XYZ file of C-alpha atoms in Angstrom:
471
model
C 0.000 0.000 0.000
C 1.577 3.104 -0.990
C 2.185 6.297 1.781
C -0.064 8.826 -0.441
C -2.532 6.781 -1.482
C -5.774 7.644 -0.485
C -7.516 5.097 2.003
C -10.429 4.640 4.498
C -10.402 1.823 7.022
C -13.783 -0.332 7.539
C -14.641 -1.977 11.105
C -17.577 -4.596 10.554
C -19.077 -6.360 14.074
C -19.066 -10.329 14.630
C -21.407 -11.936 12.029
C -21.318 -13.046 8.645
C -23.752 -11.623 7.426
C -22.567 -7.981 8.899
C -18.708 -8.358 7.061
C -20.639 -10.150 3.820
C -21.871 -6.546 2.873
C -19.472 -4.307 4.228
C -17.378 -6.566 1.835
C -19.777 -5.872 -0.968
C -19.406 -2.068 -0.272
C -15.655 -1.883 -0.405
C -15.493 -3.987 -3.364
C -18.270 -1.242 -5.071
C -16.145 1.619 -3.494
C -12.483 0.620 -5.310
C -14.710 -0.680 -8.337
C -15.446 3.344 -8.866
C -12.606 4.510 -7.387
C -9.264 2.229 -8.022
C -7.181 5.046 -6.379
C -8.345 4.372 -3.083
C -7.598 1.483 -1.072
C -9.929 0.042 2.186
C -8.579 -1.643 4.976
C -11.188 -3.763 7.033
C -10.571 -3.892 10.918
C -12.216 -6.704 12.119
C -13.113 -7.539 15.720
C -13.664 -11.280 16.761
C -15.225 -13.441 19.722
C -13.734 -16.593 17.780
C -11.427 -17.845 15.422
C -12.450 -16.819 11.898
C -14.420 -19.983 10.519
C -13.782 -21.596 7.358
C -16.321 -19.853 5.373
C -15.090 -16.761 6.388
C -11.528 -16.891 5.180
C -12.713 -18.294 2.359
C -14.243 -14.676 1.650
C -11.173 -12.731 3.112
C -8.702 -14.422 0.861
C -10.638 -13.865 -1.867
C -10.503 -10.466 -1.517
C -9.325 -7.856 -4.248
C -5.931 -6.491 -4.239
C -7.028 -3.261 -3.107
C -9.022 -4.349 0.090
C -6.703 -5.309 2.825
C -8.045 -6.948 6.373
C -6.897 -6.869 9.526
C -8.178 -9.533 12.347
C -8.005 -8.088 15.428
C -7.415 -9.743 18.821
C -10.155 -12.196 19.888
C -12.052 -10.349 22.436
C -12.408 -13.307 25.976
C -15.825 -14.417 26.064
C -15.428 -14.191 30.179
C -15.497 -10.334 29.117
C -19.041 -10.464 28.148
C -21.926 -10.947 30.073
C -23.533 -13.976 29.940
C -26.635 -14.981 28.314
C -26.468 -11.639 25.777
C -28.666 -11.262 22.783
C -26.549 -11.495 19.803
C -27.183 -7.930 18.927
C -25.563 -6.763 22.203
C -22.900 -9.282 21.736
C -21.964 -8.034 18.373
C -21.878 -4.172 19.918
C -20.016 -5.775 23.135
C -16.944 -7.015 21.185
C -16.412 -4.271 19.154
C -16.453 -2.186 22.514
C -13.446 -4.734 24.098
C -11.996 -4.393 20.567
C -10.945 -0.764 20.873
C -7.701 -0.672 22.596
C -6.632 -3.018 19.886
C -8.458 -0.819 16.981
C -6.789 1.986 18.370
C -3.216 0.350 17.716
C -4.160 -1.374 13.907
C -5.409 2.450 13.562
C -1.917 4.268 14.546
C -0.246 1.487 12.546
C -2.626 1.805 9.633
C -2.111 5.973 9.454
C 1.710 5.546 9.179
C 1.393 3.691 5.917
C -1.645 5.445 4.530
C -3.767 8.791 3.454
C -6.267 7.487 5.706
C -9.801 9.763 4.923
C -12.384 8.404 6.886
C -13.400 5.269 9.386
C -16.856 3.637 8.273
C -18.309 1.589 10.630
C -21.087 -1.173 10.782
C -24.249 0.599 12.386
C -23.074 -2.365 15.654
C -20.029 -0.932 15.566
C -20.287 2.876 16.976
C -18.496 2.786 19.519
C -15.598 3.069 17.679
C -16.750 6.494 16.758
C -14.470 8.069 19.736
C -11.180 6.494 18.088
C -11.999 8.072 14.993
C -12.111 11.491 16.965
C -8.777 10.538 18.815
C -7.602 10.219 15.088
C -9.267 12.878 13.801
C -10.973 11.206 10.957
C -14.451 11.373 9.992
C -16.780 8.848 11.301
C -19.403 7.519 9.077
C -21.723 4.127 9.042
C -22.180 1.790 6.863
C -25.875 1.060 7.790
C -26.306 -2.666 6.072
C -30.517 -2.615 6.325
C -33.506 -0.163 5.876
C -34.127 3.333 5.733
C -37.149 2.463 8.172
C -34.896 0.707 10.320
C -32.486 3.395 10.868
C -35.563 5.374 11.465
C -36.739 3.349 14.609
C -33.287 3.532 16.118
C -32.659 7.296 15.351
C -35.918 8.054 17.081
C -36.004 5.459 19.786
C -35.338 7.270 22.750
C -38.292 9.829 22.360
C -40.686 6.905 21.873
C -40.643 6.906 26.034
C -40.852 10.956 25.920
C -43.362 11.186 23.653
C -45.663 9.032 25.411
C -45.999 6.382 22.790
C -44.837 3.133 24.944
C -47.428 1.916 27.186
C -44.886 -0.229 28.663
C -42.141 -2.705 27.835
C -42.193 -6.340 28.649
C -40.847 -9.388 27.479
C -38.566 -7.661 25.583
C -41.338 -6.264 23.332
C -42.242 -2.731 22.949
C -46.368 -1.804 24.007
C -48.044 1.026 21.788
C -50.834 3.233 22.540
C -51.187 3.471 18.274
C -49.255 1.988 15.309
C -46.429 3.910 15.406
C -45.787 6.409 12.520
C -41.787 7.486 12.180
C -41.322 10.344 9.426
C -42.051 9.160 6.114
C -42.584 5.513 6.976
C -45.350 2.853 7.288
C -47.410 2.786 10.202
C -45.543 0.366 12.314
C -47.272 -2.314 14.362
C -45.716 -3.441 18.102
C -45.275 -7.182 16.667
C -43.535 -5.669 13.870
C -40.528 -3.782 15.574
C -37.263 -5.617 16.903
C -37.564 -8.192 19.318
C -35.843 -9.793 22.546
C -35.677 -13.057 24.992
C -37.447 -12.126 28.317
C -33.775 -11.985 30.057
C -32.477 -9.929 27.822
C -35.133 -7.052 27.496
C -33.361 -4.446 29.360
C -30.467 -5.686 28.048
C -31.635 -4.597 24.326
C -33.342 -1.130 25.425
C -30.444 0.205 26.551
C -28.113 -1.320 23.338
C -31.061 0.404 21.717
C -30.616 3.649 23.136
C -26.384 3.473 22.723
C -27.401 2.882 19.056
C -28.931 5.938 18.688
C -27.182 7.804 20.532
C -23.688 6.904 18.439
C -25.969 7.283 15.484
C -26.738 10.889 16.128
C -22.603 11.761 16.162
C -21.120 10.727 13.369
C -20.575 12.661 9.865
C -22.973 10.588 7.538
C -25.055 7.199 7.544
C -24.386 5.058 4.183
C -27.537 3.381 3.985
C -28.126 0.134 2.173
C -31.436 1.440 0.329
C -32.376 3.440 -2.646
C -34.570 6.116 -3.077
C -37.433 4.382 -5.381
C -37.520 1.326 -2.839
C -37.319 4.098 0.329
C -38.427 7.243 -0.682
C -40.525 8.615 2.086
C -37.991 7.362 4.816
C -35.165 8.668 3.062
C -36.132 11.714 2.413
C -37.772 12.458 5.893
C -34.491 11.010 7.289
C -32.016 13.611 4.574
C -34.224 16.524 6.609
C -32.388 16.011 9.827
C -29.224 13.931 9.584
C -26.517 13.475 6.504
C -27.774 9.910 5.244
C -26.546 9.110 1.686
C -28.656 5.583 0.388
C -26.286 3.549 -1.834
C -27.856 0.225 -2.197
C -28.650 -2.410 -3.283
C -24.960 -3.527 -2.141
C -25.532 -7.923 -2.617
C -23.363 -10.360 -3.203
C -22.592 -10.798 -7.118
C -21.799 -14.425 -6.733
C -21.253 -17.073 -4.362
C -18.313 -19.407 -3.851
C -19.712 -22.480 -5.498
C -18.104 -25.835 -4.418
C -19.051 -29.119 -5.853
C -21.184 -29.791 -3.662
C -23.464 -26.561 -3.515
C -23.124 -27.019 -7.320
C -25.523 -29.946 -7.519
C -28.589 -27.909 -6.845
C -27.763 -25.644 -9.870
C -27.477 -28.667 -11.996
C -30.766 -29.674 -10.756
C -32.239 -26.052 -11.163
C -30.731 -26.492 -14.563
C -33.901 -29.640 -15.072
C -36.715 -27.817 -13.958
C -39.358 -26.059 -16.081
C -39.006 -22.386 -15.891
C -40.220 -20.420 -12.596
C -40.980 -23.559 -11.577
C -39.267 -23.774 -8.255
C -39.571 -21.972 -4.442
C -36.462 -21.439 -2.937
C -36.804 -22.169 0.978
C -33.757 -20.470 2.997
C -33.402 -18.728 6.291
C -30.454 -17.396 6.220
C -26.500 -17.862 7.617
C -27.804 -18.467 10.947
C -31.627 -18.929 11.112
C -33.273 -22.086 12.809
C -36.376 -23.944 13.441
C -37.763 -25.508 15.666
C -38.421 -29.158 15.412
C -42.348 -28.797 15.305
C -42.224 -25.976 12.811
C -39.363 -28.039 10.454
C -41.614 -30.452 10.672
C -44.782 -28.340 9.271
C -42.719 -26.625 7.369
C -41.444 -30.259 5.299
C -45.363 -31.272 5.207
C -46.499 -27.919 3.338
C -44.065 -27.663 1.170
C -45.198 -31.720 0.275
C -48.732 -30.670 0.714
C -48.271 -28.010 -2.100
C -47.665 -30.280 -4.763
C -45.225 -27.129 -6.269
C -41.130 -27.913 -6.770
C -38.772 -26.568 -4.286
C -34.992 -26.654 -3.662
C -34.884 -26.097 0.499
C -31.936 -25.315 2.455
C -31.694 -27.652 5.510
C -30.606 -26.731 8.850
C -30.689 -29.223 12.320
C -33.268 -27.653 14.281
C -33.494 -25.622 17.506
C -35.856 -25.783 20.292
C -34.460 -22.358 21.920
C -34.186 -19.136 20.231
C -34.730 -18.859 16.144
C -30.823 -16.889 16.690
C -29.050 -18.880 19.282
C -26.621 -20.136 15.816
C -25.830 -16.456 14.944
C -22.028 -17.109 16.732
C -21.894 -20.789 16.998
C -21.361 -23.853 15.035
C -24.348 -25.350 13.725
C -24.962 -28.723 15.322
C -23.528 -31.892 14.188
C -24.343 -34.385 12.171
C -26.950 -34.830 9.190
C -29.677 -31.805 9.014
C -31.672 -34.276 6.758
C -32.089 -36.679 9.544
C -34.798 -34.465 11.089
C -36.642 -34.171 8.422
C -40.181 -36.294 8.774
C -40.291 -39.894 8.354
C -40.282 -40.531 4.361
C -40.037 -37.334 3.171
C -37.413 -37.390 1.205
C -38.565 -40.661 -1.025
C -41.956 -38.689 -1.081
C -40.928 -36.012 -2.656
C -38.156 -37.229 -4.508
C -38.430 -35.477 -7.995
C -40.684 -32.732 -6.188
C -38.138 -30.962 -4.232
C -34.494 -31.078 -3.727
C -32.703 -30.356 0.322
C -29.490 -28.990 0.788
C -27.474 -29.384 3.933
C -26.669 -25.906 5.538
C -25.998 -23.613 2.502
C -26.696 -23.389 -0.948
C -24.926 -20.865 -3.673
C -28.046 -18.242 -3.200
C -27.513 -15.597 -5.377
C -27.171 -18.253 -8.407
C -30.119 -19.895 -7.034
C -32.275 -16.556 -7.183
C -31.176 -15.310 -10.594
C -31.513 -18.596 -11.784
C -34.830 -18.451 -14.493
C -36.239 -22.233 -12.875
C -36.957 -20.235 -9.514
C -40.049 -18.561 -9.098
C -39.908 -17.479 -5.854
C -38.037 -17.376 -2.240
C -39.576 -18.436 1.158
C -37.018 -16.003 3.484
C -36.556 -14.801 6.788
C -36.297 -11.381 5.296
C -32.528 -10.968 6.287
C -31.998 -7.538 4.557
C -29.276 -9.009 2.606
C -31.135 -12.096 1.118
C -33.872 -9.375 0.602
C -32.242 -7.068 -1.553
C -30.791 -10.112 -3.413
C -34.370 -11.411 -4.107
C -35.394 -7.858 -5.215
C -32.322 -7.462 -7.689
C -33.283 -10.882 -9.200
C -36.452 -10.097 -9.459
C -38.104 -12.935 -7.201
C -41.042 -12.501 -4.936
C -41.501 -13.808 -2.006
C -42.701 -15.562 1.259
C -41.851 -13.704 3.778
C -41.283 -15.175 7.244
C -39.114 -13.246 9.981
C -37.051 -14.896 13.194
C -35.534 -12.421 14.892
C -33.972 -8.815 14.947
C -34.939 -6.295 12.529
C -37.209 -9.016 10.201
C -40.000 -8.590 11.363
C -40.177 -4.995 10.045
C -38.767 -6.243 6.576
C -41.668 -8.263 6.281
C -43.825 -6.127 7.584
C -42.281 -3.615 4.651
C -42.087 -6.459 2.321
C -45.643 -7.250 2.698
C -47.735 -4.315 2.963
C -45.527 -1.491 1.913
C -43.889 -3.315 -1.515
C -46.604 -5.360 -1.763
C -43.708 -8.281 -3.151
C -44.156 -10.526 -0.744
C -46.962 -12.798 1.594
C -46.846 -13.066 5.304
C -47.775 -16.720 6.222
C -50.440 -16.471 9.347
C -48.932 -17.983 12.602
C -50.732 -20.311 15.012
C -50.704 -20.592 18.951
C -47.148 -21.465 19.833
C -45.754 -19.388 17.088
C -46.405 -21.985 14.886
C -47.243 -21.759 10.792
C -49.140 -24.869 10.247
C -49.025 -26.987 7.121
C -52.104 -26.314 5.565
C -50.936 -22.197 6.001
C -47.504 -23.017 3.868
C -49.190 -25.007 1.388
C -51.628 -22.033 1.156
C -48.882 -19.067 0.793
C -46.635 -21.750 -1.548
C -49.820 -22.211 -3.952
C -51.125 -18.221 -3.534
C -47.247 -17.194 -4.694
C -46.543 -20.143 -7.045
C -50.186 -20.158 -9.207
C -52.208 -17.746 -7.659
C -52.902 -14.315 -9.199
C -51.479 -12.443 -6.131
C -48.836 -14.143 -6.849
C -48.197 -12.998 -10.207
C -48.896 -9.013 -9.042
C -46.532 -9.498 -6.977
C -44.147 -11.062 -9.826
C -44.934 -7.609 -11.582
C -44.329 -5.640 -8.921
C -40.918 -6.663 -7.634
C -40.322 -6.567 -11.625
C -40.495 -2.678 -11.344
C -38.064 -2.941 -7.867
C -35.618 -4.893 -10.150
C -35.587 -2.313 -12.961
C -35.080 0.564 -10.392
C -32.538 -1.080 -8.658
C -30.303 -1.199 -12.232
C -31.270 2.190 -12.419
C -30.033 3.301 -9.270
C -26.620 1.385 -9.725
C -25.976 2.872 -13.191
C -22.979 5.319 -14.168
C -25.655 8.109 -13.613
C -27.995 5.996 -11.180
C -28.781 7.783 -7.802
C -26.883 5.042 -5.626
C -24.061 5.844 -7.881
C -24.217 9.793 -7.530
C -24.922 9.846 -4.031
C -21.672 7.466 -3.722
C -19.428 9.896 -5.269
C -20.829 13.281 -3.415
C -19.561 11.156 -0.166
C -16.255 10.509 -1.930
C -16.211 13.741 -3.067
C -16.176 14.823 0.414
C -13.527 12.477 1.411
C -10.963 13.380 -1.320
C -11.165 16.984 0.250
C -10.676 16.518 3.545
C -6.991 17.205 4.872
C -6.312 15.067 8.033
């Protein structure tokens, strides 16, 4: 890396999914501007796993990486929701940031630090280094919404109370230029950890409020009335949709594509929750029997289930063994020719562009969202945990792209319910309005990331900003 060359260092929090699209970003950032080169700081609670330095020695020449020190898991308090985790490490992390920093600014023009919206507490080394402080905000407009205005919810006498981790509402609550928003729709907790999350919540926003711009994984024909009510009180520049523009394909994960490659055209629902969503056995069990029940194709990513919490994965190893051995009792010879099960993972942005799939059952992870909507899919939308509940609650009634299965006592979508949604999306004529609709998302999307596309401009007034600065 040369001395004069311009540079801005990255610091992602623990989570795939979190470094997946701040990887995305720098890769788009040196795409348009080769002069610059990113360094990503990244703090750990683990060894790196296998998938993951798959993708950091795959990076480009111009995007360097850093691991930094593991943070001890004794540190931590135990029994932490993973969002508090994540914001916990990076916290322990910044004696060491501060040293891969002072390294890091003796080799480099360094412009800026941009940091994952979980990692902002870092925000007071960037002021110990001078440098601008901006986040990388990898999810919605409307989310960053909620969690800039979360502490006035309290003073502005919306919350009735707050228990069980969930927030109580006098009304739907109505941010600036978003959907009403229902209580069941805004970010959840476990019981234990309720407080726990309302006050991450409120360091969130607080960080939030401090720093010199929010890059926000949205554009403005997908987000326009949150965008622009957020550009009327805080520097937020949308750049999306930043996705993944392939997978790493092994032989394995390549079967299903050959498979894919059999089927009729938008033949096929694509089941998948994500790099760290489970089930539990009674709903993988429904689940298998609806998608059976259906009679419709469907190429289903299989994980071993989870009585606890639908996130209790998001740091660990999934468990051993064979996933497929949970599955019911002859379901596989059943549907044999019907569907096709993957263990664990499956190449996804292949399988979404891929013309045999019609459509993508999801937990509405923002990142398999955006990759559904640049593919043009629609889909089925069913949330876990953290901020997916108000995807789908966007995805459903605001985009109007995708259905919201109907849950049960328990928490449970019953068989008959998937086979419903699977059939309404697959054959039904919702289904094909909503096959229009996410048509027009697509097309904007392109638009937005062309040479002259408003992602694109809005990219380069930021860099703009950067290539002025004198630190």
């Amino acid at each position: 890396m040369e001395e004069n060359s311009p540079s801005i260092a990255m610091v992602p929090c623990p989570g795939t999914s979190h470094l997946i699209t701040q990887i995305e970003f720098a890769k788009r950032f040196v795409g348009l501007h080769p002069a610059f080169h990113v360094t990503l700081l990244i703090p750990t609670l683990g060894p790196p796993s296998p998938s993951m330095n798959s993708i950091l020695q795959s990076l480009p020449p111009s995007i360097h990486f850093t691991i930094l020190p593991q943070v001890n898991p004794h540190d931590l308090p135990p029994n932490a929701n993973p969002a508090s985790l994540m914001l916990l490490t990076v916290t322990h992390s910044l004696p060491s940031l501060s040293q891969a920093l002072a390294s890091l600014t003796s080799q480099t023009h360094l412009v800026a630090l941009v940091l994952d919206t979980f990692s902002i507490d870092a925000i007071e080394v960037a002021k110990r280094f001078n440098l601008p402080a901006y986040v990388y905000h990898p999810t919605t407009a409307t989310t960053l919404a909620y969690l800039l205005y979360y502490p006035k919810l309290d003073d502005d006498g919306i919350v009735v109370s707050r228990k069980f981790g969930e927030l109580e509402l006098k009304e739907p609550l109505e941010l600036p230029g978003c959907m009403p928003l229902h209580a069941h729709d805004l970010l959840d907790a476990i019981p234990e950890t309720s407080d726990d999350l309302h006050g991450m919540l409120v360091q969130l926003s607080k960080g939030l409020h401090m720093v010199d711009g929010i890059l926000v994984n949205s554009f403005v024909d997908l987000e326009p009335g949150p965008i622009t009510a957020l550009q009327n009180v805080c520097p937020v520049y949308p750049i999306g949709p930043i996705v993944q523009i392939e997978s790493n394909i092994s032989s394995d994960s390549s079967e299903c594509l050959s498979w894919l490659d059999n089927q009729p055209k938008k033949s096929v629902l694509y089941v998948s929750f994500g790099s760290s969503g489970t089930l539990s056995q009674e709903q993988l069990n429904e689940l298998a029997y609806g998608l059976e029940m259906s009679g419709h194709k469907f190429l289903w990513v299989v994980r071993a289930p989870n009585d606890g919490v639908a996130n209790s994965s998001y740091f660990n190893s999934q468990k051993k063994g064979d996933p497929l051995e949970h599955l019911p009792k002859g379901f596989m010879d059943r549907t044999k020719g019907q569907g096709f099960v993957v263990r664990s993972w499956a190449p996804q942005i292949e399988v979404l562009r891929h013309g045999s799939t019609c459509g993508f059952l999801t937990h509405c992870g923002w990142n398999s969202t955006l990759e559904s909507v640049v593919c043009g899919k629609p889909m089925i939308a069913w949330p876990l945990f953290a901020e997916q509940r108000m995807n789908a609650a966007l995805l459903s009634e605001e985009f109007k792209v995708a259905l919201r299965p109907k849950v049960k006592e328990k928490g449970i979508v019953e068989r008959e319910e998937v086979s419903r949604v699977v059939k309404c999306l697959m054959e039904g004529d919702e289904g094909k309005e909503m096959g229009r609709r996410i048509e027009m998302f697509k097309d904007a999307a392109v638009k937005a990331f062309s040479k002259d596309g408003s992602s694109t401009r809005t990219l380069e007034n930021v860099v703009t900003k950067w290539k002025t600065l004198k630190i």
